Coordinates of C-alpha atoms and ligand atoms in Angstrom, one line a residue:
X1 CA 0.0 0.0 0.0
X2 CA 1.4 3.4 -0.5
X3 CA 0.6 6.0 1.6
X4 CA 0.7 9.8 0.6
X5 CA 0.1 13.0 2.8
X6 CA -1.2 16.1 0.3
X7 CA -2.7 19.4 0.1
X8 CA -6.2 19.7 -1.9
X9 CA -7.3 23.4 -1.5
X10 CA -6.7 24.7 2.4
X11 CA -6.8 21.3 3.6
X12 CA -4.0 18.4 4.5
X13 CA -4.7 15.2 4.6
X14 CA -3.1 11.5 4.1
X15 CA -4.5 8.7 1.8
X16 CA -4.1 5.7 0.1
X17 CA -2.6 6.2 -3.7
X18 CA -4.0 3.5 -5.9
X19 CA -4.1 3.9 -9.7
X20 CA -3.9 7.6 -10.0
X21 CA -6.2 8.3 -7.4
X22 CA -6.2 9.5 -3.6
X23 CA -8.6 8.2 -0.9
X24 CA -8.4 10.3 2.2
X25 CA -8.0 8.0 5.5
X26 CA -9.1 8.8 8.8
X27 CA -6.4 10.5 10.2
X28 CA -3.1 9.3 10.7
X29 CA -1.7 6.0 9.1
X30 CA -0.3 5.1 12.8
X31 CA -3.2 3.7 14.8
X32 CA -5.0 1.5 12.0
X33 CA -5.4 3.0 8.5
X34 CA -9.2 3.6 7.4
X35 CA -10.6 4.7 4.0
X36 CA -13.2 7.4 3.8
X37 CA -14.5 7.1 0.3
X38 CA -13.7 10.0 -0.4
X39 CA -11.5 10.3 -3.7
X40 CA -9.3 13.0 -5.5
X41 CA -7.6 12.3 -9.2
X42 CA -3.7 12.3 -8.0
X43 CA -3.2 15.2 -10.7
X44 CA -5.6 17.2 -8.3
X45 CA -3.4 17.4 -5.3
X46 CA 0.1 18.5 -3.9
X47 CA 1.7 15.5 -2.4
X48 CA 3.9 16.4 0.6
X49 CA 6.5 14.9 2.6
X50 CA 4.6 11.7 3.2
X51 CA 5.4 11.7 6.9
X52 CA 6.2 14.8 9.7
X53 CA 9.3 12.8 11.3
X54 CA 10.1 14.9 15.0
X55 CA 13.8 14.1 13.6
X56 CA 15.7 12.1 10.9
X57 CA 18.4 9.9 12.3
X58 CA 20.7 9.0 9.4
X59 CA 23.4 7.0 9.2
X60 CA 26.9 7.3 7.6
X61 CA 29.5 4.9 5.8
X62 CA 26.5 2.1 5.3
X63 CA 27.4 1.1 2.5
X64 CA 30.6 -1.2 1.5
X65 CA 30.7 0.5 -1.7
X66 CA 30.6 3.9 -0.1
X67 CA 32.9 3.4 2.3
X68 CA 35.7 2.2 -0.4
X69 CA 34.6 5.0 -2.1
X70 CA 35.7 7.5 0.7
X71 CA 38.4 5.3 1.7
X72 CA 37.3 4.5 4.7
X73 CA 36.5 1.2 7.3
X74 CA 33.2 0.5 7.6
X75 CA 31.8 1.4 11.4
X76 CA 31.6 -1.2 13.8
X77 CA 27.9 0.2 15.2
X78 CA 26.0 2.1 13.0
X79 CA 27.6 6.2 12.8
X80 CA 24.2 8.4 13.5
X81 CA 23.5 11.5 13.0
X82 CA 20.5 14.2 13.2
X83 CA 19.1 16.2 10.7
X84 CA 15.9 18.2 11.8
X85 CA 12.6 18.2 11.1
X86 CA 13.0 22.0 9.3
X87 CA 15.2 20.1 6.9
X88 CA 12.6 18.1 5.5
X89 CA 10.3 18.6 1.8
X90 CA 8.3 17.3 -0.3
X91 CA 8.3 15.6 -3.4
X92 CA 9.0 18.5 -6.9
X93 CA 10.1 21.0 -3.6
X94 CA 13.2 23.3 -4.4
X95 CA 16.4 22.2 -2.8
X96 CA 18.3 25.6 -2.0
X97 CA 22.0 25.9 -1.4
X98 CA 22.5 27.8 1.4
X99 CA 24.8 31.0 1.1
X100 CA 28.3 30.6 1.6
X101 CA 28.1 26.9 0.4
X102 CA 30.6 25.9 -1.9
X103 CA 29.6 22.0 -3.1
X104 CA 25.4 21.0 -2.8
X105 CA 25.8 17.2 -3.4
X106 CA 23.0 14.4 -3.5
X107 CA 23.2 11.5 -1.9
X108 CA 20.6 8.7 -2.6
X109 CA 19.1 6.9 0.0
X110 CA 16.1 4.3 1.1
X111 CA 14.3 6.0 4.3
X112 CA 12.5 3.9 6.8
X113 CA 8.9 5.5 8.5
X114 CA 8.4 4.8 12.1
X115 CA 5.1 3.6 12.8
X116 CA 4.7 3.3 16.2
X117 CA 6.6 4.3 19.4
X118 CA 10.2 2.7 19.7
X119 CA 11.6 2.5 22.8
X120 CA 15.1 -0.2 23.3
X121 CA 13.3 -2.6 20.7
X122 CA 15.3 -6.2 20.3
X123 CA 16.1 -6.8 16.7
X124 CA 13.8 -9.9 16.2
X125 CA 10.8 -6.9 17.2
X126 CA 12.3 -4.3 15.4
X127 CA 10.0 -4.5 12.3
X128 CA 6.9 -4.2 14.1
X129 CA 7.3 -0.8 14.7
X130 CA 8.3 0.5 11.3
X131 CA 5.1 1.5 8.8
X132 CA 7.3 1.4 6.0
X133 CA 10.2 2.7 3.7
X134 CA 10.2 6.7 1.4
X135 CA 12.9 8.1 -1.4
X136 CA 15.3 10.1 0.5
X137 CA 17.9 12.5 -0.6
X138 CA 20.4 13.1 2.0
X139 CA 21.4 16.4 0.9
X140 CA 24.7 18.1 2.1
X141 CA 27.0 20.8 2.2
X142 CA 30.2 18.6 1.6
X143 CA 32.6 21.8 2.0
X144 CA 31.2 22.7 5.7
X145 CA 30.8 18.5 6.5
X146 CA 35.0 19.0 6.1
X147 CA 35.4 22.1 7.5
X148 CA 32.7 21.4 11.0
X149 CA 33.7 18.7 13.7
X150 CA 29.7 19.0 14.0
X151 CA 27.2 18.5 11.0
X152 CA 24.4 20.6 12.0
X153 CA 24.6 23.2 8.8
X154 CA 26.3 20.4 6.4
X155 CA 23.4 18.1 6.9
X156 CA 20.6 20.4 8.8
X157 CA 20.1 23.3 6.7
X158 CA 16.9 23.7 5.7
X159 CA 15.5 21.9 2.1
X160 CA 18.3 19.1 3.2
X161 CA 15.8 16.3 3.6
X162 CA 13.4 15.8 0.4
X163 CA 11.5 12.7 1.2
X164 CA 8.8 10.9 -1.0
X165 CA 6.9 10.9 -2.8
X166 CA 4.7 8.6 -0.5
X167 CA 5.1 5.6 2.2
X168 CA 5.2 2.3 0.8
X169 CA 4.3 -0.5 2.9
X170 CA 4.6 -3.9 1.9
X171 CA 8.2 -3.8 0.8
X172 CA 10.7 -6.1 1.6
X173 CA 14.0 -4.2 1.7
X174 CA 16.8 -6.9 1.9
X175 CA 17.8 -6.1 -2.1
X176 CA 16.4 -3.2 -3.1
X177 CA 18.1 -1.0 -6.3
X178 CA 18.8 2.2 -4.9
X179 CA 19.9 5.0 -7.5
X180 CA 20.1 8.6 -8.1
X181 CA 19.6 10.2 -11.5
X182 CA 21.1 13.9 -12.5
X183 CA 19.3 15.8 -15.0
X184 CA 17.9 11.9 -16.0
X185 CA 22.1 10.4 -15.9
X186 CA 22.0 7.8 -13.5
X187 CA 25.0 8.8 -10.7
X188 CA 24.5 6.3 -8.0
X189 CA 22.7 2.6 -8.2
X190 CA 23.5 -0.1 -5.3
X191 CA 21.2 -3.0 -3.7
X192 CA 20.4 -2.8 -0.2
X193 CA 21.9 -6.1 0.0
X194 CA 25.0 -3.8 0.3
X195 CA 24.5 -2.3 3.5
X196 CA 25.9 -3.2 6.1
X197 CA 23.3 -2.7 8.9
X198 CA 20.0 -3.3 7.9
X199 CA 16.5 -1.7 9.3
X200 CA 16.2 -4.0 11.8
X201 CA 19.3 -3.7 12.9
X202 CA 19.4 -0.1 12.9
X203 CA 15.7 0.5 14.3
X204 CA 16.8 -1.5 17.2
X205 CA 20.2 0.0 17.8
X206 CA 18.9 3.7 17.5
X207 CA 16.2 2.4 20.2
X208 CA 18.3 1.5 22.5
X209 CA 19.4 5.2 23.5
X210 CA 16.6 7.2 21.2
X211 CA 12.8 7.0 21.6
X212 CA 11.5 6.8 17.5
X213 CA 7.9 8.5 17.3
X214 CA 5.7 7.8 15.1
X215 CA 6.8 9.4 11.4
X216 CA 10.5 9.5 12.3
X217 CA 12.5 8.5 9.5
X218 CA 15.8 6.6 9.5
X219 CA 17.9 7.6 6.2
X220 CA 20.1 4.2 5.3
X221 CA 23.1 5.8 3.8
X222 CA 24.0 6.7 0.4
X223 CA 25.5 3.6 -1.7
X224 CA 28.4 5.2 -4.2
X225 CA 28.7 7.8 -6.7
X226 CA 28.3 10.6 -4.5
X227 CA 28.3 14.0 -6.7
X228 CA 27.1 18.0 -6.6
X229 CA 24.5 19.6 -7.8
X230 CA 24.0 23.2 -9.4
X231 CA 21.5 25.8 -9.9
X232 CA 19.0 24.6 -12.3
X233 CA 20.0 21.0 -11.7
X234 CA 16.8 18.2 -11.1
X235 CA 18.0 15.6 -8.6
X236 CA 16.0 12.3 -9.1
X237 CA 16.2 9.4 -5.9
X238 CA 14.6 6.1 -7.4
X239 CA 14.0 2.9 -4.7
X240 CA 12.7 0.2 -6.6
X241 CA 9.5 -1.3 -5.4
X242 CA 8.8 2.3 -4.1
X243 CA 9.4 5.1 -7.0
X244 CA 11.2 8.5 -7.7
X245 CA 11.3 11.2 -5.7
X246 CA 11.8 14.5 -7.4
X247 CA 13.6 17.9 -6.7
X248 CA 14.9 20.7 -8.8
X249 CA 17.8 22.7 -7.6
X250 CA 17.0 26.1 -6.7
Ligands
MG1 MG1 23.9 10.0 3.8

């Protein structure tokens, strides 16, 4: 099932995307997800980030490929760190590099949604709490991630999280093609079969020391083929099983 959040008019709601069209549920998908009968053509609405995550915990070097890439070991526990909850658009949203920023680059990555309340979770449980995986685009200032001991800016500024374009929640993500596209050239492709933690390891490691809400994503890690982006650029994340998520460059 995939599950969208949108604007139609003043209003904001979440729904069920099948064929093209929208059915509003009651709510939020996180207690139980009920139709309403009531339908929109997908053409009709704005689809938003498909969640409102109170953080994003990504992680770094989780990928063998990446980490050869960057010439460096893979971590021994998974390396976290925050990006805010400013940080995150929408699907078609403008990305904006931030003044003083010298290198904007894309990195592709499979995002998990939290559906229900995490707290120290065992691995075996893990999957039970997570509703199910976006398109994210782990956007960063790679001149300031050198420059700062801290990552706030490189990886916090705002636009820094596109996610989308909707929840999809009956995939199985063990080997998954992830892949970014530049201006339509594919620059990164990888199977999640090359990570080296996996959601249920990582949802159960995070849990241990952070409480996951409902909506909080986990971004997996860029596979890689890491590159900038300029002005004028459109940034394309594809998961397979999932679909694109879509940005131009501001
Ligand atoms: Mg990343």
């Amino acid at each position: 099932m995939k599950i969208v959040r949108y604007r139609i008019g003043k209003k904001v709601a979440y729904g069920i995307l099948k064929e093209n069209r929208v059915e509003r549920i009651v709510g939020t998908p996180y207690r139980g997800i009920r139709g309403t009968k009531e339908y929109h053509k997908l053409s009709e609405v704005k689809l938003l980030a498909p969640c409102l995550p109170t953080k994003v915990i990504a992680i770094g070097l989780n990928y063998y490929s990446h980490a050869r890439e960057v010439k460096m070991e893979v971590p021994k526990e998974p390396l976290m760190f925050f990006k805010p909850s400013s940080s995150v658009i929408g699907p078609e949203e403008k990305i904006v590099r931030p003044q003083g920023c010298q290198r904007l680059d894309y990195e592709a990555e499979l995002g998990v949604v939290i559906g229900k309340q995490a707290t120290r979770v065992s691995q075996a449980e893990a999957m039970k709490y997570v509703l199910g995986y976006t398109c994210f685009n782990d956007v960063t200032a790679r001149d300031w991630q050198k420059i700062d001991s801290q990552w706030a800016r490189a990886k916090g500024s705002d636009t820094f999280s596109p996610t989308g374009p909707w929840i999809e929640t009956e995939l199985d993500a063990g080997n998954v093609m992830v892949e970014a596209y530049l201006n339509g050239e594919r620059k990164q492709h990888a199977s999640t079969s090359d990570l080296v933690f996996n959601t249920a390891a990582l949802v159960s490691y995070i849990s241990q020391v952070i409480t996951l809400f409902p909506g909080d994503v986990i971004a997996t890690g860029t596979p890689a083929g890491i590159g900038p982006m300029q002005s004028g650029d459109v940034i394309e994340i594809k998961c397979e099983g999932i679909g694109t998520l879509r940005n131009p460059v501001a």
